[in-house]
mmCIF file of C-alpha atoms in Angstrom:
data_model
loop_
_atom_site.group_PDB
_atom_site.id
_atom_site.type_symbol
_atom_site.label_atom_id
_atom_site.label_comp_id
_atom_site.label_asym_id
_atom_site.label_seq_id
_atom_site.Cartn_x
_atom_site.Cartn_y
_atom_site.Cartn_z
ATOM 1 C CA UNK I 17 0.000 0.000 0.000
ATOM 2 C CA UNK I 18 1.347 3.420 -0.343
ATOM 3 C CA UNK I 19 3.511 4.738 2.077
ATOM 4 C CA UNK I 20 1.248 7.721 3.084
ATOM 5 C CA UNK I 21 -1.500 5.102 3.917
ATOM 6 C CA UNK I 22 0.911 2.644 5.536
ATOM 7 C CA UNK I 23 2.140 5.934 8.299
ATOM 8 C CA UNK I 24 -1.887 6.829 8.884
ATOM 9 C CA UNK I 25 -2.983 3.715 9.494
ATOM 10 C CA UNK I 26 0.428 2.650 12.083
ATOM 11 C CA UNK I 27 -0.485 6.149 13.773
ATOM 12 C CA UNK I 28 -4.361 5.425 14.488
ATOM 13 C CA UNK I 29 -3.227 1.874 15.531
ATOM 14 C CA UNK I 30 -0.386 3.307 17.910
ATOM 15 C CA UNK I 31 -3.565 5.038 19.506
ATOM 16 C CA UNK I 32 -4.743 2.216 20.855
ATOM 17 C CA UNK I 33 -3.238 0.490 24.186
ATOM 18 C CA UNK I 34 -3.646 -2.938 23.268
ATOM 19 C CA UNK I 35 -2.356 -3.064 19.903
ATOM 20 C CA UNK I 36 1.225 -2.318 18.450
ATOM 21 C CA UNK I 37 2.832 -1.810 14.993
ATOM 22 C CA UNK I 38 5.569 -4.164 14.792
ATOM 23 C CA UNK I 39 7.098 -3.494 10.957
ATOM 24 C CA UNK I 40 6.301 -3.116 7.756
ATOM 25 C CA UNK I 41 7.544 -4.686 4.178
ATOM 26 C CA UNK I 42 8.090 -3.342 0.739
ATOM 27 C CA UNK I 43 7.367 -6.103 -1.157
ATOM 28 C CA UNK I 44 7.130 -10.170 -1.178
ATOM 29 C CA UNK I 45 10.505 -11.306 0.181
ATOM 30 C CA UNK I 46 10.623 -8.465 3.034
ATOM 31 C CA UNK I 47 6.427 -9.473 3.793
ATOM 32 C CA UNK I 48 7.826 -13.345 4.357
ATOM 33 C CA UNK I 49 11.188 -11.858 6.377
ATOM 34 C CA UNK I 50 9.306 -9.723 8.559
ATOM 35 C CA UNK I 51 6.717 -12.144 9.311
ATOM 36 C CA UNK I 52 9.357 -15.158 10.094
ATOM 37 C CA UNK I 53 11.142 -13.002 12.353
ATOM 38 C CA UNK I 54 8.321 -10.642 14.159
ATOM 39 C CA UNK I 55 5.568 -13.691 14.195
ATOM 40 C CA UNK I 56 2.797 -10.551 14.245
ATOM 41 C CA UNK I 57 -0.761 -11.998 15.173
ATOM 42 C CA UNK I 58 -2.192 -10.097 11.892
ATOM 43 C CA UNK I 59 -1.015 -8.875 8.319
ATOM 44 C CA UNK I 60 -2.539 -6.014 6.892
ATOM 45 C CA UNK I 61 -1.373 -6.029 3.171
ATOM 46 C CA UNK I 62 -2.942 -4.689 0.058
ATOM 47 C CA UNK I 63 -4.567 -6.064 -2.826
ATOM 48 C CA UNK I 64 -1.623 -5.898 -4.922
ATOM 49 C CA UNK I 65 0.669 -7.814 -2.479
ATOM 50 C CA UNK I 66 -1.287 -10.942 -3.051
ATOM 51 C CA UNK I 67 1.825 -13.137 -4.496
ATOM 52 C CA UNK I 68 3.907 -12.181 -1.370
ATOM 53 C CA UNK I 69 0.498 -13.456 0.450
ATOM 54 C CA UNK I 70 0.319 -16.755 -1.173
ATOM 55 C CA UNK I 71 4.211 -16.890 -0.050
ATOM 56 C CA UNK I 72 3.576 -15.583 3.289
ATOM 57 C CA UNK I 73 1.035 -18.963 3.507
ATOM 58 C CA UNK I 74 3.276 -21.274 2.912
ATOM 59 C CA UNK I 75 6.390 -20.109 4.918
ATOM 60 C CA UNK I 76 4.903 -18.443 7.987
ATOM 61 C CA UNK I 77 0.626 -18.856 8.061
ATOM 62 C CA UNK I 78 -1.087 -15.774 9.985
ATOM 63 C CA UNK I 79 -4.155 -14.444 9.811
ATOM 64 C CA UNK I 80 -4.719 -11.171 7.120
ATOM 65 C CA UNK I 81 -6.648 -8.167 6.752
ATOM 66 C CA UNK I 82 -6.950 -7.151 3.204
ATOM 67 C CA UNK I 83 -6.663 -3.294 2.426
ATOM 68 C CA UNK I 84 -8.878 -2.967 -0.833
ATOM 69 C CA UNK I 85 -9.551 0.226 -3.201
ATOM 70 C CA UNK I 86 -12.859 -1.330 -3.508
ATOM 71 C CA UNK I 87 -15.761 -4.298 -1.889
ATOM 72 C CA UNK I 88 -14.235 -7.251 -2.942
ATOM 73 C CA UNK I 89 -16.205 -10.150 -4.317
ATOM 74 C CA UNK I 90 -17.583 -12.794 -2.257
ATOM 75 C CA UNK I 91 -15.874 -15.577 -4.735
ATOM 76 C CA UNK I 92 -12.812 -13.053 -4.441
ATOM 77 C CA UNK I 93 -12.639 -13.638 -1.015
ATOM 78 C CA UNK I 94 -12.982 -17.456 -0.451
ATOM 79 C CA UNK I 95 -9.954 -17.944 -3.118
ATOM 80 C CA UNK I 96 -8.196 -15.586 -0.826
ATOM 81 C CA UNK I 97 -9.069 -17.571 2.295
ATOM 82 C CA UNK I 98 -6.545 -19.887 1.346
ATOM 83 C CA UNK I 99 -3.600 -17.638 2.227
ATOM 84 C CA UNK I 100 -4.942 -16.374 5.734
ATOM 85 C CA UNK I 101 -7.309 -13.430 4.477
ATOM 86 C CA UNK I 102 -10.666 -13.344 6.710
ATOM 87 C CA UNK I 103 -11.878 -10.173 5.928
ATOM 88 C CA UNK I 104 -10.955 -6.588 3.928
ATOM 89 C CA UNK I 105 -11.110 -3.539 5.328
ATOM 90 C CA UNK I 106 -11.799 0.002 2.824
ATOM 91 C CA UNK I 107 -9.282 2.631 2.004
ATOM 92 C CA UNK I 108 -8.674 4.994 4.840
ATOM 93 C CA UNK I 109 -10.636 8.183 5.474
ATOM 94 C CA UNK I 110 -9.039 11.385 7.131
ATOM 95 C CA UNK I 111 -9.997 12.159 10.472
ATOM 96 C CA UNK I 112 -11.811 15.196 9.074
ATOM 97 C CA UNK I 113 -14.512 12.820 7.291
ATOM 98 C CA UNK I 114 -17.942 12.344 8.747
ATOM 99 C CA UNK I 115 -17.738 8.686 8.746
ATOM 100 C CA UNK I 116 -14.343 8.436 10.350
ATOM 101 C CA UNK I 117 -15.229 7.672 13.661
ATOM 102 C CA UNK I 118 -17.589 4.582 12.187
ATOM 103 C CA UNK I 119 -14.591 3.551 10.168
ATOM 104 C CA UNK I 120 -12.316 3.519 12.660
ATOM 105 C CA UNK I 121 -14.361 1.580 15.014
ATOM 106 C CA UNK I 122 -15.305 -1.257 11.985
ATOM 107 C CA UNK I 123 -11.372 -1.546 11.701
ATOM 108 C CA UNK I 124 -10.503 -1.613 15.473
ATOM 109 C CA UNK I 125 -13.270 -4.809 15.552
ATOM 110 C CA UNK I 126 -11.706 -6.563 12.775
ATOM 111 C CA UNK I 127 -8.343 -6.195 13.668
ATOM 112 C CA UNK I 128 -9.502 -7.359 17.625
ATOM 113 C CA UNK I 129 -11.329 -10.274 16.285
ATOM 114 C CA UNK I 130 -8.077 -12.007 15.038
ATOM 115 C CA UNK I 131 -7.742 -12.398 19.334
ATOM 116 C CA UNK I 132 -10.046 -15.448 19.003
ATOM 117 C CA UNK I 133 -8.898 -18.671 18.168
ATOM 118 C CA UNK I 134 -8.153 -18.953 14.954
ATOM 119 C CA UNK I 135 -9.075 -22.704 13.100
ATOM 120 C CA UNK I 136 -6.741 -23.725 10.841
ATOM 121 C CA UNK I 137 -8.512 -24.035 7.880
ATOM 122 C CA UNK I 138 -9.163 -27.807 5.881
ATOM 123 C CA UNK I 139 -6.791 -28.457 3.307
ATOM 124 C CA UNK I 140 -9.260 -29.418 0.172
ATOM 125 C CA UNK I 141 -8.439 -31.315 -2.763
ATOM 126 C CA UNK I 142 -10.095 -28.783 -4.967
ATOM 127 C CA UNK I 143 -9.232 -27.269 -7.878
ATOM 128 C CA UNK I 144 -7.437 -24.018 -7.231
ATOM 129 C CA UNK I 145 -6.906 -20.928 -9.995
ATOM 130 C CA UNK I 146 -3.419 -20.993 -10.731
ATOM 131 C CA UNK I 147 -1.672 -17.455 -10.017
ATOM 132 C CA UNK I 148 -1.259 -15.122 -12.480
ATOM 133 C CA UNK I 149 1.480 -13.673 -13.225
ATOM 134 C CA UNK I 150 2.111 -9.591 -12.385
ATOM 135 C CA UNK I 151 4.642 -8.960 -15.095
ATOM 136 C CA UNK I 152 4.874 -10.726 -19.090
ATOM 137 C CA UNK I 153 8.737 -11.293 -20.781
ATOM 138 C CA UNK I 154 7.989 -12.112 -24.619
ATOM 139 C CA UNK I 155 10.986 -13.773 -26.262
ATOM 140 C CA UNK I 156 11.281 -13.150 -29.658
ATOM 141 C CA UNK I 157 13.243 -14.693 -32.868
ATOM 142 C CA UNK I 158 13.552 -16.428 -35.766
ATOM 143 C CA UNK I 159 16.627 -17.516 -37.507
ATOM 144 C CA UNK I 160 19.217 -19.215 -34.914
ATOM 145 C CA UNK I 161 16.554 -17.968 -32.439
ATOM 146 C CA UNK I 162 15.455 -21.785 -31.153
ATOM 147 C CA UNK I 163 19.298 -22.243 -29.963
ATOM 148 C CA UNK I 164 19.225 -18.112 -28.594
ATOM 149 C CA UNK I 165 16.451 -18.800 -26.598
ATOM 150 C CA UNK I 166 18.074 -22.363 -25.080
ATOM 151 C CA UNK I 167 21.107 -20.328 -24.274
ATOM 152 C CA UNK I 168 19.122 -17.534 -22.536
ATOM 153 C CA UNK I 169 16.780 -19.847 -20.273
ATOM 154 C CA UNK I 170 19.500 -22.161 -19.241
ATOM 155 C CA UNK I 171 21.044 -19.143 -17.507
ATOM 156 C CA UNK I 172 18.307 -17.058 -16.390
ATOM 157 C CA UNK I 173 16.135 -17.775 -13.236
ATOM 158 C CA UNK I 174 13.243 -15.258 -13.502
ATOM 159 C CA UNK I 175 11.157 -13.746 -10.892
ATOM 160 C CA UNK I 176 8.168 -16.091 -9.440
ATOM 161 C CA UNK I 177 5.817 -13.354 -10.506
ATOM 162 C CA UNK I 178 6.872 -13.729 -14.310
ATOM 163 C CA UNK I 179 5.201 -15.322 -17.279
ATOM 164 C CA UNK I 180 7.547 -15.989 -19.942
ATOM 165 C CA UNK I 181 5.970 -16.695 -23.503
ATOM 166 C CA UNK I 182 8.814 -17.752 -26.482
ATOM 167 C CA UNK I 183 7.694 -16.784 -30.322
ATOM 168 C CA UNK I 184 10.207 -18.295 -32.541
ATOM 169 C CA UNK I 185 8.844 -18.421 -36.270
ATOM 170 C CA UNK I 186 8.832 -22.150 -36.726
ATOM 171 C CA UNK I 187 6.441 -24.415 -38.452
ATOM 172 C CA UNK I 188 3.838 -26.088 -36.478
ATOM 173 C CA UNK I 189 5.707 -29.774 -36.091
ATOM 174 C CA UNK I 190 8.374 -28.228 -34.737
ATOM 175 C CA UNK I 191 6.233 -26.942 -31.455
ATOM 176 C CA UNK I 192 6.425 -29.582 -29.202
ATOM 177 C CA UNK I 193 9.963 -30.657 -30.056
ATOM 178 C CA UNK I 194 10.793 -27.366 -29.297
ATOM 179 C CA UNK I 195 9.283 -27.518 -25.739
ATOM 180 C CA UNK I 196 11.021 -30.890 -24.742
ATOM 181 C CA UNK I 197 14.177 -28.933 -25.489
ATOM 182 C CA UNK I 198 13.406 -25.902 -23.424
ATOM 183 C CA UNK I 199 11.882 -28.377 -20.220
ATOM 184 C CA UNK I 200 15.968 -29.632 -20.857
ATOM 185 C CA UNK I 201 17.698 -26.628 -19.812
ATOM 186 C CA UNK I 202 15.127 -24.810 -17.737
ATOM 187 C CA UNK I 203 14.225 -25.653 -14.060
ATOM 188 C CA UNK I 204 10.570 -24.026 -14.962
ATOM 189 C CA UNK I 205 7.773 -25.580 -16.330
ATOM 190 C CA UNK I 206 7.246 -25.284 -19.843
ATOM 191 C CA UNK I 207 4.246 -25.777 -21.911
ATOM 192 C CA UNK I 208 3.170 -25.247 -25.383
ATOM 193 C CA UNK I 209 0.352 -21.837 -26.197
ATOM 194 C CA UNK I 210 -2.024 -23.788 -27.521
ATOM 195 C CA UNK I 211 -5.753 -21.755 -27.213
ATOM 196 C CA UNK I 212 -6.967 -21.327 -23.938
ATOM 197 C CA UNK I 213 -3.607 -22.268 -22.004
ATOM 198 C CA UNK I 214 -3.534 -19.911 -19.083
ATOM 199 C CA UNK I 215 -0.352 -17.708 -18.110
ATOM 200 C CA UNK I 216 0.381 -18.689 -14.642
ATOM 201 C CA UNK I 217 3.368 -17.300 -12.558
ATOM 202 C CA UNK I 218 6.561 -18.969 -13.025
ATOM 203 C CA UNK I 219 6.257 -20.598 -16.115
ATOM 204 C CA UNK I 220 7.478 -20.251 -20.037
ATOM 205 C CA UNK I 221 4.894 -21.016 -22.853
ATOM 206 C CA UNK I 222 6.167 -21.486 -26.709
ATOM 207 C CA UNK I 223 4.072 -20.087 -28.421
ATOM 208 C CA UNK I 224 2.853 -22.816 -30.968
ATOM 209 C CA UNK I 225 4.444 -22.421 -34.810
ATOM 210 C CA UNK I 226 1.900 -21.976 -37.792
ATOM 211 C CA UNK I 227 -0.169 -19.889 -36.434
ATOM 212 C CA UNK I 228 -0.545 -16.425 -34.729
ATOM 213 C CA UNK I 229 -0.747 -16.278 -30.698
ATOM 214 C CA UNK I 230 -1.921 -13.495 -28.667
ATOM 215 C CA UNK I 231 -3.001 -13.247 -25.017
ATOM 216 C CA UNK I 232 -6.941 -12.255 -24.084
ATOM 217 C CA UNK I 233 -7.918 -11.743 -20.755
ATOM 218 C CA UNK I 234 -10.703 -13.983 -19.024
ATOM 219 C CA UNK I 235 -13.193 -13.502 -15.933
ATOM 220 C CA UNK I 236 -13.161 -17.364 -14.004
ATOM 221 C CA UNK I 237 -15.139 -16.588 -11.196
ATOM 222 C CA UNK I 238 -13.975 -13.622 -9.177
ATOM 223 C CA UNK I 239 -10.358 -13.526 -10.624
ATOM 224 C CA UNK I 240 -9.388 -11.556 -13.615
ATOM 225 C CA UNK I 241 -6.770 -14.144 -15.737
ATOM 226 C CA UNK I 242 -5.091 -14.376 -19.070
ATOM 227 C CA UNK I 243 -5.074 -16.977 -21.692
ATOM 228 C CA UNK I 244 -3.317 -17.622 -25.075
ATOM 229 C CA UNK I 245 -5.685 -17.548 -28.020
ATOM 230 C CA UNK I 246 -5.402 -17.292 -31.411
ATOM 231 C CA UNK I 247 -5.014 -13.690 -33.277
ATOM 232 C CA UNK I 248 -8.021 -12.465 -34.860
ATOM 233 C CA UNK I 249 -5.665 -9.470 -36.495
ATOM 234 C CA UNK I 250 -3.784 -9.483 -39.365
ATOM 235 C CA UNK I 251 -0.057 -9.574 -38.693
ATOM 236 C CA UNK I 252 1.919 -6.849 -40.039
ATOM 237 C CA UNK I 253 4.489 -9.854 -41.254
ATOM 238 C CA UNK I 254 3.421 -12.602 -42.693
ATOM 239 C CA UNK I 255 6.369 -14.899 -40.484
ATOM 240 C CA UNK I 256 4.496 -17.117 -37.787
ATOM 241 C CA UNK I 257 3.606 -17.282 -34.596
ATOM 242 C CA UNK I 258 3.402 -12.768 -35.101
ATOM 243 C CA UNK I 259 6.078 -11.124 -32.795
ATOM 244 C CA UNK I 260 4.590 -7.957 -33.320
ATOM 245 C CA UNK I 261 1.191 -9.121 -32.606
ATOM 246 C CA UNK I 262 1.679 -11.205 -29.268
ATOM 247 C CA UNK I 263 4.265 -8.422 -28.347
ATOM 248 C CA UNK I 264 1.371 -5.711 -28.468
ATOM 249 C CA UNK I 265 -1.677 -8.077 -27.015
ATOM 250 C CA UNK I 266 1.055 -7.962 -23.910
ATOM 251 C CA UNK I 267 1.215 -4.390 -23.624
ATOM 252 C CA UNK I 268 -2.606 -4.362 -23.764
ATOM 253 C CA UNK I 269 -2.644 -6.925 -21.009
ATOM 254 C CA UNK I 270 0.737 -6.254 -18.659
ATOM 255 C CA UNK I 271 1.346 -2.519 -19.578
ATOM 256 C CA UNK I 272 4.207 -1.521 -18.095
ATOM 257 C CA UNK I 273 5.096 -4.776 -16.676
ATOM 258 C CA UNK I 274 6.083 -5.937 -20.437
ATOM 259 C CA UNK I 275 9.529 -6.827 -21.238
ATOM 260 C CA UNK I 276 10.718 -7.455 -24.798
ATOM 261 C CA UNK I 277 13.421 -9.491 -26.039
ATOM 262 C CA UNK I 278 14.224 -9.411 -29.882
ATOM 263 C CA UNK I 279 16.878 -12.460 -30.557
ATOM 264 C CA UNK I 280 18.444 -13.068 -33.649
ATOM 265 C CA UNK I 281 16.569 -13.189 -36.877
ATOM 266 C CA UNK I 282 16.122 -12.470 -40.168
ATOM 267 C CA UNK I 283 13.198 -9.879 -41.656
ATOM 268 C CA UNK I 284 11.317 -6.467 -38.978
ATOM 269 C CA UNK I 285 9.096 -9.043 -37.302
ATOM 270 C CA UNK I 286 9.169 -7.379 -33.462
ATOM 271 C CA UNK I 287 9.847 -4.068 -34.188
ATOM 272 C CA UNK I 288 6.577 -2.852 -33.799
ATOM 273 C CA UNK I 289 5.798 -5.140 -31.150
ATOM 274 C CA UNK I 290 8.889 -3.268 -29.273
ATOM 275 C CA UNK I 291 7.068 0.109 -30.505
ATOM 276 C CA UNK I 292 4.468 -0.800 -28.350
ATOM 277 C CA UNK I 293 6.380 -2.160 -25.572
ATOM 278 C CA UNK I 294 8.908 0.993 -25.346
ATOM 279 C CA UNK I 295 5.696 3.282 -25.533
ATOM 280 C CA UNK I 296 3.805 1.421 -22.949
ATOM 281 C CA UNK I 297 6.991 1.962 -20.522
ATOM 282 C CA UNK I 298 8.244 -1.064 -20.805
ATOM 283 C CA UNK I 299 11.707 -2.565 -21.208
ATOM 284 C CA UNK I 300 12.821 -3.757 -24.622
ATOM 285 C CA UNK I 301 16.306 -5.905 -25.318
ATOM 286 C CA UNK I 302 18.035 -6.605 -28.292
ATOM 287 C CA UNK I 303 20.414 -8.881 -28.951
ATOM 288 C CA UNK I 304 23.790 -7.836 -30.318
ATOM 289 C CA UNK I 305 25.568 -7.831 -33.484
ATOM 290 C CA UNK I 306 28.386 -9.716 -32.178
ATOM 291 C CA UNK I 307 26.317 -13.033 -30.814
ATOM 292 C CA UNK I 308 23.423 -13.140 -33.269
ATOM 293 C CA UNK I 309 23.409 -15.348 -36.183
ATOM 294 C CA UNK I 310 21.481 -13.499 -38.069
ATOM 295 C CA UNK I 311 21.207 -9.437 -37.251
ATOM 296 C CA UNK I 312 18.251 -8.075 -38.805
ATOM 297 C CA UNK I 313 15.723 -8.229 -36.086
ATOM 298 C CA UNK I 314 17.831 -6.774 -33.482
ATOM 299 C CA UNK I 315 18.536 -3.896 -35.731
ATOM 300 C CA UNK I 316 15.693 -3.167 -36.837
ATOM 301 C CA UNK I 317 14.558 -2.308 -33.310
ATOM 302 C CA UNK I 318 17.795 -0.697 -33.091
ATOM 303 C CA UNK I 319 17.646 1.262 -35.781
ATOM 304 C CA UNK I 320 14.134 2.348 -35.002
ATOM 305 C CA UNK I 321 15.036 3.579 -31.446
ATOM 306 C CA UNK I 322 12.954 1.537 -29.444
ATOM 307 C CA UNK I 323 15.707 -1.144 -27.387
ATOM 308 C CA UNK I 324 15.972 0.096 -24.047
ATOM 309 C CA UNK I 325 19.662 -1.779 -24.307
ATOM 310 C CA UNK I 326 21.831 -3.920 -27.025
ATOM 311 C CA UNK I 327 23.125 -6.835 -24.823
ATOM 312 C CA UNK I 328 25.331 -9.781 -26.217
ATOM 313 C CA UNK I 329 23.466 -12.513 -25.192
ATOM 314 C CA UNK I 330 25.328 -14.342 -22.580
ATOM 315 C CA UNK I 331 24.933 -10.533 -20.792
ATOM 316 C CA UNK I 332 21.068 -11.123 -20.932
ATOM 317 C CA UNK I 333 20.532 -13.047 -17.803
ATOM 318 C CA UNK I 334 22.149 -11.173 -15.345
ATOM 319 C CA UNK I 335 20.258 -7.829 -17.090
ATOM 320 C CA UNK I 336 16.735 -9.477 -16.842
ATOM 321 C CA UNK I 337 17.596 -10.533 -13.435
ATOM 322 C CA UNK I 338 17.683 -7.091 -11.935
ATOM 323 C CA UNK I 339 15.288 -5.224 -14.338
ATOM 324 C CA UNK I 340 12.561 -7.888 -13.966
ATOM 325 C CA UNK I 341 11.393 -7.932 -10.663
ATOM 326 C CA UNK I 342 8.434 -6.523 -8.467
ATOM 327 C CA UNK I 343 8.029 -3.356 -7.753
ATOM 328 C CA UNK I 344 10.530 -2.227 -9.569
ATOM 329 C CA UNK I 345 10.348 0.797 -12.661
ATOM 330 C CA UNK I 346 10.073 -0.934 -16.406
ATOM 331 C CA UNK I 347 10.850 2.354 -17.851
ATOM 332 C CA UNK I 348 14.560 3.368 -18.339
ATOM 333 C CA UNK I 349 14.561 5.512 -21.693
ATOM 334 C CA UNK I 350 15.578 4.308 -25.344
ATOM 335 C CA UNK I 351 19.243 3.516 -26.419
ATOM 336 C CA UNK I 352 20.067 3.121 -30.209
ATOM 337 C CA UNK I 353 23.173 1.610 -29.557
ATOM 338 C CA UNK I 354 26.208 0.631 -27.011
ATOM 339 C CA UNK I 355 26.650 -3.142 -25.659
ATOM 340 C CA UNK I 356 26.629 -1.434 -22.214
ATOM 341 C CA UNK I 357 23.699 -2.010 -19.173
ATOM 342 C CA UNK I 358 21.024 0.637 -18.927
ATOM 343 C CA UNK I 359 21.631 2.316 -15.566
ATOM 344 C CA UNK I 360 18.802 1.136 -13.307
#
């Protein structure tokens, strides 16, 4: 929650005699420290936090108040129950608001009511949503790009919250031997795109060859997901699966949190996928001269100033390791050329 909100809320609470402040966390990682070492009796954490939540579940359970912008929905909430939340409190009022003193008093009960015992809830063997993902890489190629992206994934260990889709223009047989090579050299799951395969945290989907893939969003019950689908649009290339197109049903998706890599390759395919990227705020990286087999994808991004940086490949793990995290800024500003790291 923002900081402003986070200083109110620890001063009305410091108010009270019987209750006490004991930290507060940034993000995921810090949410699971704090709680391992402080062992509060309640979390408040916001709506956004809800991957550090999930985390915070399975490494340290306690019970959590949910600090939502809005009435969450009742199927919202039982998914939610799963990770310790019991109840949601609304965005804070100013002590100058008429309905303050009614708000205050609703939070002071909820907060108290955590004093009774608390039941550890039944562990059911029910289907659970799979967690989506809070940020989108899209690896692009074509030409020597199948062995790029092998290179890259053996390497790189990317943030739990990530979805990582691969669109290598490859003809359709090739799809699924290209997946058993990827599940070779990466410790993540990987599966292949095919329509209505949902992006869930953590994993990388190939994007199937012969055809165009895009991602739509879909309502299942309470929860707001994404799926891969097939594109309805024209591509602006004719090569297959559409960089450009998948690249810009991300942005439409992920915003910000998009991250574009253009690997080697020959023809523009992904240049106006990274249009859309760089305009969106998000980071775009192109591979190098020097390591790619073939140049003319990277350069064409290049050349139309929309790579954030121009990376040899072996220097693209350790790059994507820092820049794609959570809560961190997507946007660093445009380079057109220089094998060098974007300042972060």
């Amino acid at each position: 929650m923002p900081t402003l909100v986070r200083m109110q809320l620890t001063k009305l609470l410091h108010a009270e005699p019987d209750l006490r402040v004991v930290g507060s966390a940034a993000g995921p990682d810090e949410l699971v420290a704090q709680a391992r070492r402080l062992r509060p009796g309640l979390v408040i954490a916001a709506e956004n936090q809800l991957l550090g939540l999930e985390r915070l579940a399975r490494q340290q359970p306690v019970p959590v108040l949910l600090y939502s912008s809005a009435a969450p929905l009742a199927g919202m909430l039982r998914e939610a129950a799963r990770w310790g939340v019991f109840d949601y409190i609304r965005p804070l009022l100013s002590h100058e608001h008429p309905g303050f003193n009614q708000y205050r008093n609703e939070l002071l009960r909820k907060i108290r009511s955590v004093r009774l015992p608390v039941v550890a809830p039944t562990v059911a063997r029910t289907p659970t949503l799979p967690m989506p993902p809070s940020r989108v890489v899209v690896l692009g190629g074509s030409t020597g790009g199948t062995t790029a992206v092998e290179s890259l994934l053996r390497s790189w260990r990317p943030s739990p919250n990530t979805t990582i889709i691969v669109a290598v223009h490859l003809p359709a047989h090739f799809t699924n031997s290209f997946v058993e090579r990827l599940r070779k050299v990466s410790g993540l799951p990987v599966v292949a795109g095919w329509p209505g395969t949902t992006l869930e945290a953590g994993t990388i989907i190939v994007a199937p060859g012969g055809q165009n893939t895009v991602i739509r969003p879909v309502t299942r019950g309470a929860w707001l997901t994404w799926q891969t689908d097939v594109a309805l649009e024209a591509s602006p290339t004719p090569d297959e699966p559409s960089i450009d197109l998948l690249m810009r049903s991300a942005v439409r998706a992920f915003g910000r949190a998009t991250t574009g890599v253009i690997l080697t390759g020959l023809g523009t395919d992904g240049t106006l996928g990274a249009q859309s990227i760089w305009q969106a705020g998000g980071v775009v990286v192109a591979q190098d001269e020097a390591s790619a087999a073939v140049f003319s994808m990277p350069k064409s991004v290049i050349q139309a100033g929309y790579a954030t940086t121009v990376l040899p490949l072996a220097a693209m793990p350790e790059y994507l390791s820092r820049v794609v995290l959570p809560g961190r800024p997507a946007w660093v500003g445009p380079v057109t050329a220089s094998p060098k790291f974007v300042a972060r």
